[in-house]
Coordinates of C-alpha atoms (C1' of nucleotides) in Angstrom, one line a residue:
Chain I
M1 CA 0.0 0.0 0.0
I2 CA 1.8 3.0 -1.3
F3 CA 0.2 5.6 1.0
D4 CA 0.5 3.6 4.2
G5 CA 0.9 5.9 7.2
Y6 CA 0.1 9.1 5.2
K7 CA -2.4 11.5 6.8
I8 CA -3.6 13.7 4.0
C9 CA -6.1 16.6 3.7
V10 CA -7.4 17.3 0.2
L11 CA -8.4 20.9 -0.4
S12 CA -10.6 21.1 -3.4
G13 CA -13.5 23.1 -4.8
F14 CA -11.5 26.2 -5.7
A15 CA -8.9 27.6 -8.0
G16 CA -9.8 25.2 -10.8
F17 CA -9.5 22.0 -8.7
T18 CA -13.0 20.7 -8.6
K19 CA -14.7 19.0 -5.7
M20 CA -15.2 16.0 -7.9
S21 CA -11.6 15.7 -8.7
G22 CA -10.8 16.1 -5.1
E23 CA -13.2 13.2 -4.2
I24 CA -11.7 10.9 -6.8
I25 CA -8.2 11.6 -5.5
S26 CA -9.3 11.1 -1.9
K27 CA -10.9 7.8 -2.8
N28 CA -7.7 6.6 -4.5
I29 CA -5.6 7.6 -1.5
S30 CA -7.8 5.7 0.8
K31 CA -7.8 2.7 -1.5
N32 CA -4.1 2.7 -1.4
G33 CA -3.7 2.8 2.4
G34 CA -3.6 6.5 3.0
T35 CA -5.8 8.2 5.6
I36 CA -7.9 11.1 4.5
I37 CA -8.4 13.8 7.1
P38 CA -11.5 15.8 6.5
L39 CA -11.1 19.6 6.5
P40 CA -12.8 20.3 9.8
Q41 CA -10.5 17.8 11.6
A42 CA -7.5 19.0 9.7
R43 CA -8.0 22.5 10.9
N44 CA -7.5 21.5 14.5
Q45 CA -4.6 19.1 14.0
T46 CA -2.4 20.6 11.3
S47 CA 0.7 19.2 13.0
N48 CA -0.7 15.7 12.6
L49 CA -0.9 16.0 8.8
T50 CA 1.7 14.4 6.5
L51 CA 0.8 16.8 3.8
I52 CA -2.0 18.8 2.2
I53 CA -3.1 18.5 -1.4
V54 CA -4.0 21.9 -2.8
P55 CA -4.9 23.2 -6.2
E56 CA -1.9 24.0 -8.4
Q57 CA -3.4 27.4 -9.0
S58 CA -3.9 28.5 -5.5
D59 CA -2.2 31.0 -3.4
E60 CA -1.4 31.4 0.3
K61 CA -4.4 33.7 0.9
M62 CA -6.9 31.3 -0.7
I63 CA -5.6 28.3 1.3
L64 CA -5.7 30.2 4.6
K65 CA -9.2 31.3 3.8
V66 CA -10.4 27.8 2.9
M67 CA -8.7 26.3 6.0
N68 CA -9.9 29.1 8.1
L69 CA -6.4 29.6 9.6
T70 CA -4.2 32.6 10.2
S71 CA -0.9 30.9 9.2
L72 CA 0.0 28.1 6.9
P73 CA 0.5 24.7 8.4
S74 CA 4.1 23.4 8.6
C75 CA 3.5 20.3 6.5
P76 CA 4.1 20.4 2.7
L77 CA 1.5 21.8 0.3
V78 CA 1.5 19.4 -2.6
S79 CA 0.0 19.3 -6.1
P80 CA -2.8 16.8 -6.8
N81 CA -0.4 15.4 -9.4
W82 CA 1.6 13.8 -6.7
A83 CA -1.4 11.6 -5.7
I84 CA -2.4 11.0 -9.3
N85 CA 1.0 10.0 -10.5
S86 CA 1.7 7.9 -7.4
T87 CA -1.6 6.1 -7.8
N88 CA -1.1 5.5 -11.5
S89 CA 2.5 4.3 -11.2
K90 CA 1.7 2.4 -8.0
T91 CA 4.9 3.8 -6.5
L92 CA 5.2 6.6 -4.0
H93 CA 6.5 9.7 -5.7
D94 CA 8.5 12.1 -3.7
P95 CA 6.1 14.8 -2.4
N96 CA 9.0 17.3 -2.5
D97 CA 9.0 17.1 -6.3
Y98 CA 5.4 18.3 -6.3
Q99 CA 5.5 21.0 -3.6
I100 CA 3.6 24.2 -4.2
K101 CA 6.2 26.8 -3.3
K102 CA 4.6 28.9 -0.6
T103 CA 6.6 32.0 -1.3
E104 CA 6.2 32.0 -5.1
L105 CA 2.6 31.3 -5.2
P106 CA 0.9 34.6 -6.0
I107 CA 0.7 34.4 -9.8
K108 CA -2.6 36.2 -9.5
R109 CA -5.2 35.3 -12.1
Q110 CA -8.6 36.8 -11.6
S111 CA -11.2 35.2 -13.7
P112 CA -12.8 38.1 -15.6
Q113 CA -16.6 38.3 -15.1
T114 CA -17.1 40.2 -18.3
Y115 CA -16.2 38.7 -21.6
Q116 CA -13.4 40.0 -23.7
S117 CA -12.3 38.8 -27.1
P118 CA -9.3 36.5 -26.8
P119 CA -6.1 38.4 -27.5
Q120 CA -4.1 37.8 -30.6
S121 CA -1.0 36.1 -29.3
P122 CA -1.5 32.5 -28.1
F123 CA 0.4 33.3 -25.0
E124 CA -1.8 36.2 -24.1
A125 CA -4.7 33.9 -24.8
Y126 CA -3.4 31.1 -22.6
K127 CA -2.8 33.6 -19.8
T128 CA -6.6 33.9 -19.6
L129 CA -6.9 30.1 -19.1
P130 CA -7.4 29.1 -15.5
L131 CA -4.6 26.9 -14.4
V132 CA -5.1 23.4 -13.4
P133 CA -3.0 21.3 -11.1
L134 CA -0.5 19.5 -13.3
S135 CA 2.6 21.5 -14.0
N136 CA 4.8 20.0 -11.4
S137 CA 4.5 16.5 -12.8
P138 CA 7.9 15.5 -14.1
E139 CA 6.3 12.9 -16.2
M140 CA 4.1 15.4 -18.0
N141 CA 7.1 17.7 -18.6
R142 CA 9.0 14.9 -20.1
T143 CA 6.3 13.4 -22.3
Q144 CA 4.7 16.6 -23.5
T145 CA 4.8 20.3 -23.2
N146 CA 1.8 22.0 -21.8
P147 CA 1.6 25.6 -22.9
I148 CA -0.9 26.7 -20.3
L149 CA 1.5 25.6 -17.6
N150 CA 4.6 26.9 -19.3
Q151 CA 6.2 29.8 -17.5
N152 CA 8.3 30.8 -20.5
N153 CA 6.4 33.0 -22.9
T154 CA 8.7 32.6 -25.9
R155 CA 8.9 28.8 -25.7
L156 CA 5.2 28.6 -25.4
H157 CA 4.6 30.5 -28.6
D158 CA 7.1 28.6 -30.6
D159 CA 5.8 25.3 -29.3
L160 CA 2.3 26.0 -30.3
L161 CA 3.3 27.1 -33.8
Q162 CA 5.6 24.2 -34.4
N163 CA 3.2 21.5 -33.3
K164 CA 0.3 22.9 -35.2
D165 CA 1.7 21.8 -38.6
K166 CA 1.4 18.2 -37.5
Y167 CA -2.4 18.4 -37.2
M168 CA -4.8 18.6 -40.1
F169 CA -7.5 21.1 -39.2
T170 CA -8.7 22.4 -42.6
K171 CA -8.4 21.5 -46.1
E172 CA -7.8 24.4 -48.3
Q173 CA -7.4 22.6 -51.6
P174 CA -9.8 20.1 -53.0
N175 CA -8.9 16.5 -52.5
L176 CA -6.3 15.8 -55.2
N177 CA -6.0 12.1 -54.2
E178 CA -9.6 11.0 -54.6
H179 CA -8.4 8.1 -56.8
I180 CA -6.6 6.7 -53.7
T181 CA -8.7 7.9 -50.8
S182 CA -12.0 6.5 -52.3
V183 CA -10.6 3.0 -52.3
L184 CA -9.0 3.4 -48.8
E185 CA -12.2 4.7 -47.5
I186 CA -14.0 1.5 -48.4
L187 CA -11.3 -0.5 -46.7
M188 CA -11.6 1.7 -43.6
E189 CA -15.3 1.4 -43.5
N190 CA -15.0 -2.4 -43.8
Y191 CA -12.6 -2.6 -41.0
F192 CA -14.9 -0.6 -38.7
L193 CA -17.8 -2.8 -39.7
L194 CA -15.7 -5.8 -38.9
R195 CA -14.9 -4.1 -35.6
D196 CA -11.2 -4.1 -36.3
R197 CA -10.9 -0.6 -34.7
G198 CA -7.1 -0.5 -34.9
R199 CA -7.0 -0.8 -38.7
G200 CA -10.0 1.5 -38.9
F201 CA -8.2 4.2 -37.1
A202 CA -5.1 3.7 -39.1
Y203 CA -6.8 4.1 -42.4
R204 CA -8.8 7.0 -41.2
S205 CA -5.8 9.1 -40.2
A206 CA -3.9 8.1 -43.3
I207 CA -6.9 9.1 -45.5
I208 CA -7.1 12.5 -43.8
V209 CA -3.4 13.1 -44.5
L210 CA -3.8 12.0 -48.1
K211 CA -6.9 14.2 -48.6
S212 CA -5.0 17.3 -47.3
H213 CA -1.8 16.5 -49.3
P214 CA -1.2 19.4 -51.7
E215 CA -0.2 17.3 -54.7
K216 CA -1.7 14.5 -56.7
I217 CA 0.1 11.2 -55.9
I218 CA 0.9 9.2 -59.1
C219 CA 3.8 7.3 -57.8
G220 CA 4.3 5.3 -54.6
D221 CA 7.6 7.1 -53.7
Q222 CA 5.6 10.3 -53.1
V223 CA 4.1 9.0 -49.9
G224 CA 7.5 8.1 -48.4
N225 CA 7.5 10.8 -45.8
L226 CA 3.7 11.3 -45.2
Q227 CA 2.5 11.2 -41.7
K228 CA 0.4 8.2 -40.8
V229 CA 1.2 6.4 -44.1
G230 CA 3.5 3.5 -43.1
K231 CA 4.8 0.5 -44.9
K232 CA 1.6 -1.4 -45.3
I233 CA -0.5 1.5 -46.4
K234 CA 2.2 2.6 -48.8
K235 CA 2.0 -0.8 -50.4
K236 CA -1.8 -0.5 -50.7
I237 CA -1.4 2.9 -52.4
Q238 CA 1.0 1.4 -54.9
E239 CA -1.4 -1.4 -55.7
I240 CA -4.2 1.2 -56.2
L241 CA -2.0 3.2 -58.5
E242 CA -1.2 0.1 -60.6
T243 CA -4.6 -1.6 -60.7
G244 CA -7.1 1.0 -59.6
T245 CA -8.3 -1.2 -56.8
L246 CA -7.3 -3.5 -54.0
K247 CA -7.3 -7.3 -53.9
R248 CA -8.2 -7.0 -50.3
V249 CA -11.3 -5.0 -51.0
K250 CA -12.4 -7.4 -53.7
A251 CA -12.0 -10.3 -51.4
M252 CA -14.0 -8.5 -48.8
D253 CA -16.8 -7.8 -51.2
E254 CA -17.2 -11.6 -51.6
Q255 CA -17.8 -12.1 -47.9
S256 CA -21.6 -12.5 -47.3
R257 CA -21.2 -11.6 -43.7
L258 CA -19.6 -8.2 -44.4
K259 CA -22.1 -7.6 -47.2
A260 CA -25.0 -8.1 -44.8
I261 CA -23.5 -6.1 -42.0
K262 CA -22.9 -3.2 -44.4
E263 CA -26.5 -3.2 -45.4
F264 CA -28.0 -3.5 -41.9
S265 CA -25.7 -0.9 -40.4
K266 CA -27.2 1.7 -42.7
I267 CA -30.3 1.6 -40.6
W268 CA -30.2 4.4 -38.0
G269 CA -29.7 2.8 -34.6
V270 CA -28.1 -0.3 -36.0
G271 CA -24.4 -0.5 -35.7
S272 CA -21.9 -3.2 -36.5
A273 CA -22.6 -5.3 -33.4
T274 CA -26.4 -5.5 -34.0
A275 CA -25.8 -6.0 -37.7
D276 CA -23.5 -8.9 -37.0
K277 CA -26.1 -10.4 -34.7
L278 CA -28.7 -10.2 -37.4
F279 CA -26.5 -12.0 -39.8
T280 CA -25.8 -14.7 -37.3
L281 CA -29.6 -15.1 -36.9
G282 CA -29.8 -15.8 -40.6
Y283 CA -30.9 -12.5 -41.9
R284 CA -29.2 -11.5 -45.2
T285 CA -31.1 -8.5 -46.7
L286 CA -33.3 -5.6 -45.5
D287 CA -36.2 -7.4 -47.0
D288 CA -35.5 -10.4 -44.8
L289 CA -35.8 -8.0 -41.8
R290 CA -39.0 -6.4 -43.1
K291 CA -40.7 -9.7 -43.6
N292 CA -39.8 -11.0 -40.2
I293 CA -38.9 -8.2 -37.8
P294 CA -36.4 -9.5 -35.2
Q295 CA -37.7 -9.3 -31.6
F296 CA -34.7 -7.5 -30.2
L297 CA -34.9 -4.5 -32.4
N298 CA -36.0 -1.5 -30.3
D299 CA -38.7 1.0 -31.3
N300 CA -36.3 3.4 -32.9
Q301 CA -34.6 0.8 -34.9
R302 CA -38.0 -0.4 -36.1
I303 CA -39.2 3.1 -37.1
C304 CA -36.0 3.6 -39.0
L305 CA -36.2 0.3 -40.8
E306 CA -39.7 1.1 -41.8
L307 CA -38.7 4.5 -43.1
F308 CA -35.4 3.3 -44.5
D309 CA -36.0 4.1 -48.1
E310 CA -36.9 7.7 -47.4
I311 CA -34.4 8.4 -44.7
K312 CA -31.5 7.2 -46.8
E313 CA -32.2 9.8 -49.4
R314 CA -30.0 13.0 -49.4
I315 CA -31.9 16.2 -48.7
P316 CA -31.7 19.1 -51.1
R317 CA -30.2 22.2 -49.6
E318 CA -33.4 24.1 -50.2
E319 CA -35.5 21.7 -48.3
V320 CA -33.1 21.8 -45.3
K321 CA -33.6 25.5 -45.2
E322 CA -37.4 25.3 -45.5
I323 CA -37.7 22.8 -42.6
S324 CA -35.1 24.8 -40.5
D325 CA -37.0 28.0 -41.1
Q326 CA -40.2 26.3 -40.0
V327 CA -38.7 25.0 -36.8
V328 CA -37.1 28.3 -35.9
E329 CA -40.3 30.2 -36.6
Y330 CA -42.2 27.9 -34.2
A331 CA -39.5 28.3 -31.6
K332 CA -39.8 32.0 -31.8
L333 CA -43.6 31.7 -31.6
L334 CA -43.3 29.8 -28.4
L335 CA -40.8 32.1 -26.8
P336 CA -41.8 35.5 -28.2
N337 CA -39.9 37.5 -25.6
K338 CA -36.6 35.7 -26.1
D339 CA -34.0 36.7 -28.6
I340 CA -33.6 33.3 -30.2
E341 CA -30.4 32.7 -32.2
A342 CA -30.4 29.8 -34.6
N343 CA -28.0 28.1 -36.9
T344 CA -28.5 25.2 -39.2
C345 CA -25.3 23.3 -38.9
G346 CA -23.8 20.0 -40.3
S347 CA -23.1 19.7 -43.9
Y348 CA -25.6 22.4 -44.7
R349 CA -23.5 25.0 -42.9
R350 CA -20.5 23.6 -44.7
G351 CA -22.1 24.6 -47.9
K352 CA -23.1 21.2 -49.3
E353 CA -25.7 21.0 -52.0
T354 CA -27.4 18.0 -50.4
C355 CA -27.4 16.9 -46.7
G356 CA -27.9 13.7 -44.9
D357 CA -30.0 15.3 -42.2
I358 CA -31.1 18.6 -40.7
D359 CA -29.1 19.9 -37.8
I360 CA -30.5 22.9 -36.0
L361 CA -28.8 24.6 -33.1
L362 CA -30.6 27.2 -30.9
T363 CA -29.7 29.5 -28.1
F364 CA -31.4 32.3 -26.1
D365 CA -31.0 33.8 -22.6
D366 CA -31.7 31.6 -19.6
V367 CA -31.8 28.3 -21.5
L368 CA -31.3 26.5 -18.2
E369 CA -34.3 28.2 -16.7
N370 CA -36.5 26.9 -19.6
K371 CA -35.8 23.2 -19.2
L372 CA -39.1 22.2 -20.7
F373 CA -38.8 24.4 -23.8
L374 CA -37.4 21.7 -26.1
R375 CA -40.2 19.3 -25.1
E376 CA -42.8 22.1 -25.8
L377 CA -41.2 22.9 -29.1
V378 CA -41.2 19.2 -30.1
D379 CA -44.8 18.8 -29.0
Y380 CA -45.8 21.8 -31.0
L381 CA -43.9 20.5 -34.1
I382 CA -45.7 17.2 -33.7
E383 CA -49.0 19.0 -33.5
K384 CA -48.1 21.0 -36.6
K385 CA -47.1 17.7 -38.4
V386 CA -43.6 18.9 -38.9
V387 CA -42.2 16.2 -36.7
T388 CA -43.5 12.7 -37.2
H389 CA -41.3 10.6 -34.8
V390 CA -39.2 11.2 -31.7
L391 CA -36.1 9.1 -31.5
I392 CA -34.3 10.8 -28.6
L393 CA -35.4 13.6 -26.4
S394 CA -33.2 14.7 -23.5
E395 CA -35.7 16.0 -20.9
N396 CA -33.7 17.7 -18.2
C397 CA -30.0 17.3 -18.1
K398 CA -28.6 17.4 -14.6
K399 CA -24.9 17.3 -15.2
H400 CA -24.9 18.5 -18.8
E401 CA -26.2 21.8 -19.7
S402 CA -27.7 21.3 -23.1
F403 CA -30.8 19.7 -24.7
T404 CA -31.1 17.4 -27.5
F405 CA -33.8 16.2 -29.8
E406 CA -33.3 13.6 -32.5
G407 CA -36.2 12.6 -34.6
I408 CA -37.9 12.6 -38.0
A409 CA -39.5 15.4 -39.8
K410 CA -41.5 15.7 -43.0
K411 CA -42.9 18.4 -45.3
P412 CA -46.5 17.8 -46.2
D413 CA -45.5 16.6 -49.7
G414 CA -42.0 15.5 -48.8
L415 CA -40.1 12.5 -47.7
H416 CA -39.3 11.6 -44.0
R417 CA -36.1 13.4 -43.0
R418 CA -33.8 13.0 -40.0
L419 CA -34.0 16.2 -37.9
D420 CA -31.8 17.1 -34.9
I421 CA -32.5 20.1 -32.7
K422 CA -30.1 21.1 -29.9
I423 CA -30.3 23.9 -27.4
Y424 CA -27.2 25.3 -25.7
P425 CA -26.8 28.2 -23.3
R426 CA -25.1 31.2 -24.8
K427 CA -22.0 30.5 -22.9
Y428 CA -21.4 27.3 -24.9
Y429 CA -23.0 28.4 -28.1
A430 CA -19.8 29.1 -30.2
W431 CA -18.3 25.9 -29.0
A432 CA -21.5 24.0 -29.8
L433 CA -21.7 25.7 -33.2
M434 CA -18.2 24.5 -34.0
H435 CA -19.0 21.0 -32.9
F436 CA -22.2 20.6 -34.8
T437 CA -20.7 22.2 -37.9
G438 CA -18.0 19.6 -38.0
S439 CA -16.9 17.8 -40.0
A440 CA -16.4 14.9 -37.7
N441 CA -12.8 14.6 -38.9
F442 CA -12.2 18.3 -38.3
N443 CA -13.5 17.8 -34.8
R444 CA -11.3 14.8 -34.2
S445 CA -8.2 16.7 -35.4
I446 CA -8.7 19.8 -33.5
R447 CA -9.7 17.9 -30.3
L448 CA -6.6 15.8 -30.6
F449 CA -4.5 18.9 -30.9
A450 CA -6.1 20.4 -27.9
K451 CA -5.7 17.2 -26.0
N452 CA -2.0 17.1 -26.6
K453 CA -1.8 20.6 -25.2
G454 CA -3.3 19.5 -21.9
L455 CA -6.7 20.8 -22.9
K456 CA -10.1 19.2 -23.5
L457 CA -12.3 20.4 -26.3
T458 CA -16.0 19.3 -26.5
D459 CA -19.3 20.6 -27.7
E460 CA -19.5 22.6 -24.5
G461 CA -16.1 24.3 -24.7
L462 CA -12.4 24.2 -24.1
F463 CA -11.1 23.3 -20.7
P464 CA -7.7 22.7 -19.1
A465 CA -7.7 19.0 -18.2
I466 CA -5.7 16.4 -16.5
R467 CA -6.1 12.9 -17.8
S468 CA -5.3 9.7 -16.3
H469 CA -5.8 6.4 -18.1
G470 CA -7.5 8.4 -20.9
E471 CA -10.0 9.8 -18.5
T472 CA -10.2 13.4 -17.6
I473 CA -10.1 13.4 -13.8
C474 CA -9.5 17.0 -13.2
G475 CA -10.8 19.8 -15.4
G476 CA -10.4 23.5 -15.1
N477 CA -12.8 26.3 -16.0
L478 CA -14.4 26.9 -19.3
V479 CA -12.5 29.2 -21.6
E480 CA -15.2 31.6 -22.7
C481 CA -15.6 32.3 -26.4
Y482 CA -18.6 33.8 -28.0
T483 CA -17.7 33.5 -31.7
E484 CA -16.0 31.0 -33.9
E485 CA -13.6 33.7 -34.9
D486 CA -12.5 33.9 -31.3
I487 CA -12.1 30.2 -31.1
F488 CA -9.7 30.1 -34.1
R489 CA -7.9 33.1 -32.6
L490 CA -7.4 31.2 -29.4
F491 CA -5.8 28.4 -31.3
D492 CA -3.7 30.9 -33.2
M493 CA -5.1 29.9 -36.5
P494 CA -6.5 32.0 -39.3
Y495 CA -10.3 31.7 -39.3
K496 CA -11.5 28.9 -41.5
P497 CA -15.1 29.2 -42.8
P498 CA -17.2 26.0 -42.4
E499 CA -16.7 25.2 -46.1
Q500 CA -13.1 24.5 -45.4
R501 CA -13.7 22.2 -42.5
D502 CA -14.2 19.1 -44.6
L503 CA -11.5 16.6 -43.9
Chain H
dG1 C1' -2.1 0.0 -38.9
dC2 C1' 0.7 3.7 -37.2
dC3 C1' 2.9 6.5 -33.7
dT4 C1' 4.9 7.7 -29.2
Chain J
dC1 C1' -23.2 -2.3 -18.8
dA2 C1' -22.7 -2.5 -24.2
dG3 C1' -24.3 -0.5 -28.2
dT4 C1' -25.3 3.3 -31.0
dA5 C1' -25.5 7.9 -32.3
dC6 C1' -24.0 13.1 -33.2
dG7 C1' -20.6 16.5 -35.5
Chain V
dA1 C1' 2.0 -1.1 -24.2
dG2 C1' -1.6 1.8 -25.4
dG3 C1' -4.0 5.6 -27.8
dC4 C1' -6.3 6.7 -32.0
dC5 C1' -12.5 12.7 -29.9
dG6 C1' -15.7 13.4 -26.5
dC7 C1' -15.0 11.3 -18.4
dT8 C1' -20.3 13.0 -25.8
dA9 C1' -25.8 11.5 -24.7
dC10 C1' -29.1 8.2 -24.9
dT11 C1' -31.5 3.4 -24.8
dG12 C1' -32.6 -1.1 -23.0

DNA sequence: GCCT
DNA sequence: CAGTACG
DNA sequence: AGGCCGCTACTG
């Protein structure tokens, strides 16, 4: 037990170190033999404590205030990373390596209440990010640089600019390597359907690189130095250049299992696992399913099977706009006093002539005080025969501060169409707009970039984050941005319009 | 399958 | 919990 | 060895 004999007080719930993270850390300490001294007790027996875990971004004054003491205890003040790293490595790290220096603490950082556009320079921008406990981790410093935590302005700036090149965020040119990527995309899709996630990932990232490559590849040697294109994929590319296709793909086309899985997984709500199950049960075609509906399909899957031939059709841009306008009009009717802001996102916002579905994002003031609004809107849309089916309707989110509708809509004379409506508070709106505008690959790329900077990017915003075993166990405060332009500025990238976010 |  | 979905 | 986006949100 690595923490045997340790008496530890965990101070959380301020300076970017959340209560939740504090609890997780406390639990891990207890599990590994340590004793957690609750704050009230700790106050009275500071001399008994081995050490106190405090937020990285805390200063003397805050700690005194939280502990309700007039002078700091004599025991060491240690970063949460000490506990995290010790737990993870199952060896006791030296607390001295993680000490919060009492004298050098006051790097004051007041979180501004009023919003200002993020400044131009990435360093200036990062200064506005609340710090999270992490910087003292030697492991982190070795394996990656974390600009937020970096004290050196110049290095920070250079680091950000250098690493950016390695990530594909936007595609300025059209895809010059369609002849290759179209074949590899089939291979990728097949691997995901066969649940060979590893190869799926590999082909996905290689395809993104190839799509963004500024010259047309006509000879295998040209891919020699491309990121994510290794030996095997290079060989595949050569085969494609010589024969126009891949033996592997042809062989896969022959597999009746894969063929059926491919067909079934086009049904909304049916993925590779369910499709595979259907094949095992003897189903081979959609007609087989329609004739004898499998018991284990849920309501949503049944609805979407029934409407399959309509839902699968692409939606003309014009119709996306008509249905969106209708939805927004009704929303405004229901909340006449609110200044409702709306965007139709997805491929529509990226300028496509046809779209797979309709993706509407809404915001207004006090979204969280109108928890029933989405339900009312959906009821109204059903009454007005705009919405025909509800697949998903998040009623009231406790932890999460947004609302989701996924369902099916239809013009009086039109086909059934997939419709999504999301409502986010203004605070998250720009981040949500970016998320729902996509593309999916754009989101993946920029999120990975953020992640490698010690940040977490989601549909609800950008946060400083500590991860352990892939899980974020300690997050900082939201970085507020109210326009997409500001988000790009924060990442020190020139603004990219939605049309350039296809990857 | 590729990268750290 | 696994499975599926959204961009 | 382990990650490859999100401690996504939802269903059954």
